[in-house]
Coordinates of C-alpha atoms in Angstrom, one line a residue:
M1 CA 140.7 168.5 111.0
A2 CA 139.4 165.1 109.6
K3 CA 135.5 165.2 109.0
A4 CA 132.9 162.1 110.2
H5 CA 133.4 158.7 110.0
V6 CA 130.1 158.1 107.9
L7 CA 128.5 154.4 107.2
V8 CA 126.8 154.0 104.0
L9 CA 124.3 151.2 103.5
P10 CA 121.9 150.6 100.7
M11 CA 119.3 148.4 99.8
P12 CA 121.2 144.7 98.6
C13 CA 121.2 145.4 94.7
Q14 CA 122.5 147.4 91.9
G15 CA 120.2 149.9 91.5
H16 CA 120.4 151.2 95.1
V17 CA 124.4 150.6 95.4
T18 CA 125.4 152.9 92.4
P19 CA 123.6 155.8 94.1
L20 CA 125.0 155.3 97.4
M21 CA 128.3 155.0 96.3
E22 CA 128.2 158.6 94.0
L23 CA 127.3 159.8 96.7
S24 CA 129.7 157.9 98.6
H25 CA 132.5 159.7 96.2
R26 CA 130.8 163.0 96.7
L27 CA 131.4 162.7 100.7
V28 CA 135.3 161.6 100.3
D29 CA 135.6 164.3 98.1
H30 CA 134.7 166.5 101.1
G31 CA 136.2 165.2 104.0
F32 CA 134.4 162.2 105.1
E33 CA 135.9 159.1 105.3
V34 CA 132.7 156.8 104.5
T35 CA 132.6 152.8 105.1
F36 CA 130.5 151.5 102.9
V37 CA 128.7 148.4 103.8
N38 CA 127.0 145.8 100.9
T39 CA 126.0 142.4 101.7
E40 CA 128.3 139.7 101.3
V41 CA 127.4 138.5 97.4
D42 CA 127.2 141.5 96.2
H43 CA 130.7 142.6 97.8
A44 CA 132.2 140.1 96.0
L45 CA 130.6 140.9 93.1
V46 CA 131.9 144.4 93.6
V47 CA 135.1 143.2 94.7
A48 CA 135.5 140.9 90.7
A49 CA 134.7 143.8 88.2
L50 CA 137.0 145.9 90.2
K51 CA 139.7 143.6 89.9
A52 CA 138.6 143.5 86.6
S53 CA 138.7 147.0 85.7
S54 CA 141.3 148.9 84.4
G55 CA 143.2 152.1 85.8
G56 CA 144.0 153.3 90.0
E57 CA 141.3 154.8 90.4
A58 CA 139.2 151.0 90.9
A59 CA 142.4 150.2 93.0
A60 CA 141.6 153.5 95.3
L61 CA 138.7 152.4 96.0
L62 CA 139.0 148.4 97.3
G63 CA 142.2 149.7 98.9
G64 CA 140.5 152.6 100.9
G65 CA 143.0 154.2 101.1
G66 CA 143.4 158.4 101.4
S67 CA 140.6 159.1 98.2
G68 CA 139.3 156.4 98.6
I69 CA 136.1 154.4 99.9
H70 CA 137.0 151.9 102.4
L71 CA 134.5 148.6 101.9
A72 CA 132.6 146.3 104.0
S73 CA 130.2 143.7 103.9
I74 CA 127.4 142.0 106.0
P75 CA 125.8 138.6 105.2
D76 CA 122.0 139.3 103.7
G77 CA 120.8 135.8 105.7
L78 CA 120.2 133.7 102.4
A79 CA 121.8 130.3 101.7
G80 CA 124.3 130.9 99.0
D81 CA 122.9 130.1 96.1
E82 CA 119.5 131.6 96.6
D83 CA 118.1 133.5 94.2
R84 CA 118.4 137.2 94.5
K85 CA 116.7 137.9 91.9
D86 CA 113.2 137.1 94.0
L87 CA 113.0 140.4 96.1
N88 CA 109.7 138.9 98.6
K89 CA 112.8 136.4 99.5
L90 CA 115.9 139.1 99.5
I91 CA 113.9 141.5 102.0
D92 CA 112.1 138.7 104.6
A93 CA 116.1 137.0 104.9
Y94 CA 117.8 140.6 105.2
T95 CA 115.3 141.9 107.5
R96 CA 115.3 138.9 110.2
H97 CA 119.4 138.4 109.5
M98 CA 121.2 141.9 109.0
P99 CA 120.5 144.0 111.9
G100 CA 123.2 142.0 114.2
H101 CA 125.3 141.5 111.8
L102 CA 125.4 145.4 111.2
E103 CA 125.7 145.9 115.3
R104 CA 128.8 143.7 114.5
L105 CA 130.1 145.4 112.3
I106 CA 129.6 148.2 114.1
A107 CA 131.6 147.3 117.2
D108 CA 133.8 144.9 114.7
L109 CA 135.3 148.9 113.2
E110 CA 136.1 150.4 116.1
A111 CA 138.0 147.4 118.0
A112 CA 140.2 147.8 114.9
G113 CA 140.5 151.3 116.0
R114 CA 138.9 152.6 113.5
P115 CA 137.2 156.6 114.0
R116 CA 133.9 156.0 115.7
V117 CA 130.9 155.6 113.1
K118 CA 129.3 159.3 113.5
W119 CA 126.6 159.1 110.7
L120 CA 124.1 156.6 109.3
V121 CA 124.0 157.1 105.5
G122 CA 121.1 154.1 105.2
D123 CA 119.0 153.6 102.3
V124 CA 115.0 154.9 103.3
N125 CA 114.3 150.7 101.8
M126 CA 116.8 149.4 104.7
G127 CA 115.3 151.3 107.7
W128 CA 115.0 148.4 110.0
S129 CA 119.3 149.9 110.3
F130 CA 118.2 153.4 111.7
E131 CA 116.5 151.5 114.6
V132 CA 120.9 149.7 114.6
A133 CA 122.4 153.2 114.6
K134 CA 120.1 155.0 117.3
K135 CA 121.2 151.7 119.7
F136 CA 124.6 153.1 119.3
G137 CA 124.4 156.6 119.6
I138 CA 124.8 157.2 115.7
R139 CA 122.9 159.9 113.8
V140 CA 120.9 159.1 111.1
V141 CA 120.9 160.3 107.3
S142 CA 118.5 158.3 104.6
F143 CA 118.6 158.2 100.9
W144 CA 115.7 157.6 98.5
P145 CA 117.6 155.8 95.2
A146 CA 114.1 156.5 93.4
A147 CA 111.9 159.1 92.5
T148 CA 110.3 161.1 95.1
A149 CA 107.2 160.8 93.6
C150 CA 107.3 156.8 94.8
L151 CA 108.2 157.9 98.0
A152 CA 105.3 160.2 98.1
F153 CA 103.0 157.1 97.3
M154 CA 104.8 155.2 100.2
L155 CA 103.8 157.6 102.6
K156 CA 100.6 158.2 101.6
I157 CA 99.6 155.0 102.2
P158 CA 96.8 155.4 105.1
K159 CA 95.3 158.1 102.8
L160 CA 95.2 155.8 99.9
I161 CA 92.8 153.4 102.5
E162 CA 91.0 156.4 104.0
D163 CA 90.4 157.4 100.4
G164 CA 89.5 153.8 99.5
I165 CA 92.4 153.5 96.1
I166 CA 93.6 150.5 98.4
D167 CA 92.3 148.3 101.3
D168 CA 94.4 147.7 104.3
K169 CA 96.6 144.9 102.7
G170 CA 97.9 147.5 100.1
L171 CA 95.4 145.7 96.9
P172 CA 93.6 148.3 94.9
R173 CA 90.0 148.3 95.6
R174 CA 89.5 150.4 92.9
Q175 CA 90.5 149.4 88.6
E176 CA 91.4 153.4 88.2
T177 CA 94.3 156.2 87.1
F178 CA 95.2 158.4 89.5
Q179 CA 97.2 161.2 90.8
L180 CA 98.7 162.1 94.1
A181 CA 99.0 165.6 93.6
P182 CA 98.9 168.8 90.5
G183 CA 102.5 168.4 88.7
M184 CA 102.7 164.6 89.4
P185 CA 102.7 161.4 87.7
P186 CA 99.3 159.9 87.3
L187 CA 99.2 155.8 87.9
H188 CA 97.1 153.1 87.4
T189 CA 96.2 151.7 90.6
S190 CA 96.9 147.8 89.3
L191 CA 100.8 149.3 89.1
L192 CA 102.1 151.1 92.8
S193 CA 105.3 149.9 93.1
W194 CA 104.6 147.9 96.2
N195 CA 101.9 145.5 94.2
N196 CA 105.2 144.8 91.2
S197 CA 108.1 144.0 92.8
G198 CA 107.8 139.7 93.0
A199 CA 105.7 136.9 93.0
P200 CA 102.3 137.8 94.1
E201 CA 101.6 135.4 97.0
G202 CA 105.0 137.4 98.8
Q203 CA 103.0 140.5 98.0
H204 CA 102.6 140.9 101.6
I205 CA 105.9 140.9 102.7
I206 CA 107.2 143.7 100.8
F207 CA 103.9 145.8 101.4
D208 CA 104.3 145.7 105.3
L209 CA 108.4 146.8 105.3
V210 CA 107.3 150.0 102.8
T211 CA 104.4 150.5 105.5
R212 CA 107.8 150.1 108.6
N213 CA 109.9 151.4 106.8
N214 CA 107.5 155.1 106.7
K215 CA 107.4 154.6 110.3
L216 CA 111.4 154.0 110.6
N217 CA 111.9 157.3 108.7
D218 CA 111.5 159.0 111.5
L219 CA 114.8 158.6 113.0
A220 CA 116.4 160.4 110.5
E221 CA 117.0 163.8 110.4
M222 CA 117.0 164.2 107.4
T223 CA 116.3 162.9 103.7
V224 CA 117.8 163.2 100.3
A225 CA 116.8 162.2 96.7
N226 CA 118.6 161.4 93.7
S227 CA 116.4 163.7 92.3
F228 CA 116.6 167.8 91.2
H229 CA 113.2 170.2 91.5
E230 CA 112.3 170.8 88.2
A231 CA 111.7 167.4 87.9
E232 CA 109.6 166.6 90.5
A233 CA 107.8 169.9 91.4
G234 CA 104.9 168.7 92.5
A235 CA 106.3 166.0 95.1
F236 CA 108.5 167.9 96.3
K237 CA 105.4 170.5 96.8
L238 CA 104.3 167.8 98.9
F239 CA 107.3 167.2 100.6
P240 CA 109.5 169.5 101.2
D241 CA 111.4 167.8 104.1
I242 CA 112.7 166.1 101.5
L243 CA 115.7 167.3 100.1
P244 CA 116.6 166.5 95.8
I245 CA 120.6 167.0 95.5
G246 CA 120.7 165.0 92.0
P247 CA 121.3 163.5 89.6
L248 CA 123.6 162.1 91.0
F249 CA 127.2 161.3 89.7
A250 CA 130.6 160.4 91.1
D251 CA 133.0 162.6 88.4
R252 CA 132.5 163.9 85.1
E253 CA 134.9 162.4 83.7
F254 CA 133.4 158.5 84.5
K255 CA 136.5 157.5 86.3
K256 CA 135.4 156.3 89.7
P257 CA 133.9 152.9 90.0
V258 CA 130.4 153.0 91.4
G259 CA 129.8 149.8 92.4
H260 CA 129.0 147.7 89.2
F261 CA 127.7 144.6 90.0
L262 CA 129.6 142.8 86.7
P263 CA 133.0 144.3 84.8
E264 CA 132.1 147.2 82.0
D265 CA 133.3 146.4 78.5
E266 CA 135.3 149.0 77.6
R267 CA 134.9 148.3 73.9
C268 CA 131.7 149.8 73.9
I269 CA 133.0 153.6 74.1
K270 CA 135.5 152.8 70.7
W271 CA 132.8 151.8 69.0
L272 CA 130.6 154.3 69.5
D273 CA 133.2 156.7 69.0
A274 CA 133.5 155.4 65.4
Q275 CA 129.7 155.6 65.1
P276 CA 127.8 159.3 64.1
D277 CA 126.2 161.6 66.1
G278 CA 123.0 161.1 67.0
S279 CA 122.5 157.3 65.5
V280 CA 122.3 154.8 68.0
V281 CA 120.1 153.4 69.3
Y282 CA 120.7 152.6 73.4
V283 CA 119.5 149.7 75.4
A284 CA 119.8 148.2 78.2
F285 CA 117.4 147.0 80.5
G286 CA 119.4 147.4 83.9
S287 CA 119.7 144.6 86.3
M288 CA 116.8 142.6 87.6
A289 CA 114.4 142.5 83.8
I290 CA 114.3 139.4 82.6
F291 CA 113.3 138.3 78.9
D292 CA 111.3 135.0 78.0
P293 CA 113.2 133.9 74.5
R294 CA 110.3 134.9 72.5
Q295 CA 110.3 138.5 73.4
F296 CA 114.4 138.2 73.4
E297 CA 113.7 137.5 69.6
E298 CA 111.3 139.9 69.2
L299 CA 113.2 143.0 70.7
A300 CA 116.6 141.6 68.6
E301 CA 114.3 141.4 65.3
G302 CA 113.2 145.2 66.2
L303 CA 116.5 146.0 66.9
E304 CA 117.7 144.9 63.1
L305 CA 114.7 146.2 61.7
T306 CA 115.1 149.9 62.5
G307 CA 118.1 149.2 60.5
R308 CA 120.2 152.2 63.1
P309 CA 123.5 151.1 64.6
F310 CA 122.6 149.8 68.2
L311 CA 124.3 149.1 71.8
W312 CA 122.4 146.2 73.9
V313 CA 122.9 145.5 77.3
V314 CA 122.8 141.8 77.3
R315 CA 123.6 140.6 81.2
P316 CA 124.4 136.8 81.6
D317 CA 120.8 135.9 82.6
F318 CA 118.3 138.2 81.0
T319 CA 117.4 135.5 79.4
A320 CA 117.1 131.6 79.5
G321 CA 116.0 128.6 77.4
L322 CA 117.3 131.1 73.8
S323 CA 118.6 128.9 71.5
K324 CA 122.4 129.2 71.2
A325 CA 122.3 128.6 67.4
W326 CA 119.7 131.3 66.6
L327 CA 121.6 133.9 68.6
A328 CA 124.7 133.0 66.9
E329 CA 123.2 133.8 63.5
F330 CA 121.4 137.2 65.3
R331 CA 124.8 138.3 65.2
Q332 CA 126.6 137.5 62.5
R333 CA 124.0 139.4 60.1
V334 CA 123.9 142.5 63.0
A335 CA 127.7 142.5 63.6
G336 CA 128.4 145.6 61.6
T337 CA 125.8 147.4 62.3
G338 CA 125.2 146.2 66.3
M339 CA 127.0 145.6 69.5
I340 CA 125.9 143.2 72.1
V341 CA 127.8 143.5 75.5
N342 CA 127.5 141.9 79.2
W343 CA 127.6 145.1 81.0
C344 CA 128.9 148.7 79.9
S345 CA 129.6 152.1 82.3
Q346 CA 126.1 153.7 81.5
Q347 CA 127.3 157.7 82.0
Q348 CA 129.6 157.0 79.7
V349 CA 127.7 155.5 77.0
L350 CA 124.9 158.3 77.7
A351 CA 126.6 160.9 77.6
H352 CA 128.5 160.2 74.1
R353 CA 127.1 162.2 71.1
A354 CA 126.0 159.4 69.0
V355 CA 123.3 157.7 71.0
A356 CA 120.0 158.7 70.0
C357 CA 117.8 157.5 72.0
F358 CA 117.7 154.6 75.3
V359 CA 115.9 151.6 74.8
S360 CA 115.4 151.6 78.6
H361 CA 113.2 149.4 81.9
C362 CA 113.2 153.5 83.1
G363 CA 114.3 152.2 86.6
W364 CA 115.2 155.5 88.6
N365 CA 118.4 155.8 88.5
S366 CA 119.0 155.2 83.9
T367 CA 115.9 157.7 83.8
M368 CA 117.7 160.5 86.0
E369 CA 120.8 159.9 83.5
G370 CA 119.4 159.7 80.8
V371 CA 117.3 163.1 81.6
R372 CA 120.8 164.8 82.3
N373 CA 122.4 163.9 79.4
G374 CA 119.8 164.8 77.4
V375 CA 118.5 161.3 75.5
P376 CA 114.8 160.6 74.9
F377 CA 113.0 157.4 75.5
L378 CA 111.3 154.3 74.5
C379 CA 109.7 153.0 77.7
W380 CA 109.8 149.3 78.3
P381 CA 109.1 149.1 82.0
Y382 CA 109.7 145.5 84.3
F383 CA 108.9 146.2 87.2
C384 CA 107.6 147.7 90.6
D385 CA 108.3 151.8 90.2
Q386 CA 109.6 151.5 86.9
Y387 CA 106.2 152.6 85.5
L388 CA 105.6 155.6 87.6
N389 CA 108.8 156.3 85.9
R390 CA 107.2 155.5 82.7
S391 CA 104.9 158.4 83.6
Y392 CA 106.6 160.9 84.3
I393 CA 108.9 160.5 80.8
T394 CA 105.3 160.2 78.9
N395 CA 103.2 161.9 80.5
V396 CA 104.5 164.9 82.7
W397 CA 108.0 165.6 80.7
R398 CA 107.0 164.2 77.4
T399 CA 110.4 163.0 76.7
G400 CA 110.1 160.0 75.2
L401 CA 107.6 157.2 74.3
A402 CA 105.6 154.6 75.8
L403 CA 106.2 151.4 74.0
S404 CA 102.8 149.5 74.0
P405 CA 102.6 145.4 74.4
N406 CA 100.1 143.2 71.2
A407 CA 97.1 141.2 72.3
D408 CA 99.5 138.4 73.3
G409 CA 101.7 140.4 75.6
I410 CA 105.0 140.8 73.4
I411 CA 106.3 143.9 72.4
A412 CA 106.5 143.5 68.5
K413 CA 109.6 144.2 66.6
E414 CA 107.8 146.6 64.1
E415 CA 106.3 148.3 67.2
L416 CA 110.1 148.5 68.2
R417 CA 110.7 149.5 64.7
D418 CA 108.0 152.0 64.3
K419 CA 108.6 153.8 67.8
V420 CA 112.1 155.0 67.2
E421 CA 111.6 156.2 63.6
Q422 CA 109.1 158.7 66.1
L423 CA 111.0 159.5 68.5
V424 CA 114.3 160.1 66.8
F425 CA 112.9 162.4 64.3
D426 CA 109.7 163.9 67.0
V427 CA 111.2 167.9 67.1
E428 CA 108.9 168.2 70.6
I429 CA 110.2 165.7 72.8
K430 CA 113.8 166.6 71.3
E431 CA 113.5 170.5 72.4
R432 CA 111.3 169.0 75.9
V433 CA 114.9 166.9 76.8
R434 CA 117.4 170.2 75.9
L435 CA 115.2 172.0 78.8
F436 CA 115.1 168.9 80.5
K437 CA 118.7 168.7 80.3
D438 CA 119.6 171.7 80.9
A439 CA 118.2 172.3 84.5
A440 CA 119.2 168.7 85.3
R441 CA 122.0 170.7 84.9
R442 CA 121.7 173.9 86.4
C443 CA 120.5 171.9 89.4
V444 CA 123.7 170.8 90.2
S445 CA 126.0 173.2 89.4
E446 CA 126.8 176.1 91.6
G447 CA 124.1 178.4 93.4
G448 CA 121.6 175.9 92.3
F449 CA 119.2 173.6 94.3
S450 CA 120.5 170.5 94.4
Y451 CA 124.0 171.8 95.1
N452 CA 122.7 174.1 98.2
N453 CA 120.6 171.0 99.9
F454 CA 123.8 168.9 99.2
E455 CA 126.0 171.8 101.3
K456 CA 123.3 171.3 103.6
L457 CA 123.7 167.9 103.8
V458 CA 127.7 168.1 103.7
N459 CA 126.8 170.7 106.8
L460 CA 125.0 168.4 109.0
L461 CA 127.4 165.8 108.5
S462 CA 130.1 168.0 109.8
E463 CA 128.4 169.0 112.8

C-alpha cells in the first residue's frame, strides 16, 4: 500500500530549501509521496539549475515520477523584481500573501486527482502554514533547519524578557555575553538572530514572526531538526521534545539534486582531484552574503598570500561595484593556483580529500556539512544565526578559529593568511574535528541517535 502524501514547505531561502529537499529525498526513499512547494521565483531558479545540470537524477526530480519529488510553486507576494535578499520585505510579504495561495494549491492538488495530502512537513519559520494545514485536516510535523540552540533562544524569549536581557521588542537591555544553559554557545546580546537579519527599521517584522511562530509550533505533532545530539547536547537537554535527525544529506553519492538556485560548476571536482591531499582552502559564503569591493579585494589578496591552492565560490551577485579590470588581473595572477566558480556541490567539495579548511559564513547547512566531513573552519559570519554558529565552532566544539576585523571593520588579507596557517597546523583542532566527524557519522548510522529519531518520524508519518 502506498504511503502518505506529504507536502513539504521551506522558508523561501536557499539555506532552508536545501535541508528540506534532503529530507524529502529520504522520505521518498521510504515510500512517501512528496510534493515540494517553493515560491514561484525559487521554483524557477531550481528548475533552471536542474536543467543546466547533467544526469538522469535531475530529470527524475523534475518529472516527479515514481522515484522523484513533485515540484509545485505558489507566489510569495512580492513584485517580480523586488529584492528577496531583504528578509524584512520577504517575510512581511509571504506571511500576508502565501496562506491563501497555499490553500488554493492544496485544493488544486486534490482536484487534479492527486492523493489527498495527509501531512505537512513545514519549516518552523513558515508557522502560518500550520494553521492552513489544520483547516484541511492535514497533520503537521515542523522542521527546524538551523542550530537547535537558535530555536532555543527563540523559545526562551519570554524568559529573556523576564530576566531583563531583552525588552518586549526583542532589543537588548544589557550589553553582555550570556549562556542559556551549560554546554550551549555563549552569545553577546547584540548578536541575537532576530536583531541581525535585515535593516534595523524592519527588525520588528522578524521579531513578531519569531514570537508568532513559537506559538504556532504547538500545532505540530513532532519537531525535528537538522542537527545531531553530540553537537548540541545542551540544547537537546533544554528541549528534549526537539528530535535531531541530522546531519542530513540526500545520498552518499551526491547524485540527488537538493534544490540549488544556481547551476553547480562540476569542473571544480576535477580540479580538486588534481590537488594534493589537505592542501586546498575552500571559501564560500552561502546564498545571501554581500561583500563591498574593498572587503572582496582583501579576501582575494589574502587567498593569494596564503600561497595555497584555493576554491572560491563567488555568486554573480556577491559584490557590486568591483573593478572588472582588477578582477580580470587577479584571475590571471592566480590562474595556476586558484579556481573561482559561481556555485558548486558543497557537500561533494567538503567530502574531497584535497580540502584543508573551510572559510565560511557559518550558515547551519555549511556548518553541518563541514562537521560531517571533518573539515576545520575559519569563521566569517555575515548575519542572523551565523554568529551563534561561530560560537559553537570556536567556543564549544573548538573545531575552528574566528577571523577578526581591523579597526575599520575589514578582515585584512594578512589576518586571513595568518589564520589559515594557524588552522591547518593546529593538531588539537584536527583531532577534535576528527572526533566530531566520527560522532556525526555514528548518529546517522543504523542504531544511532539521529537514525532512530528518523525512524520515529517515518512511523508517525505512516500512521
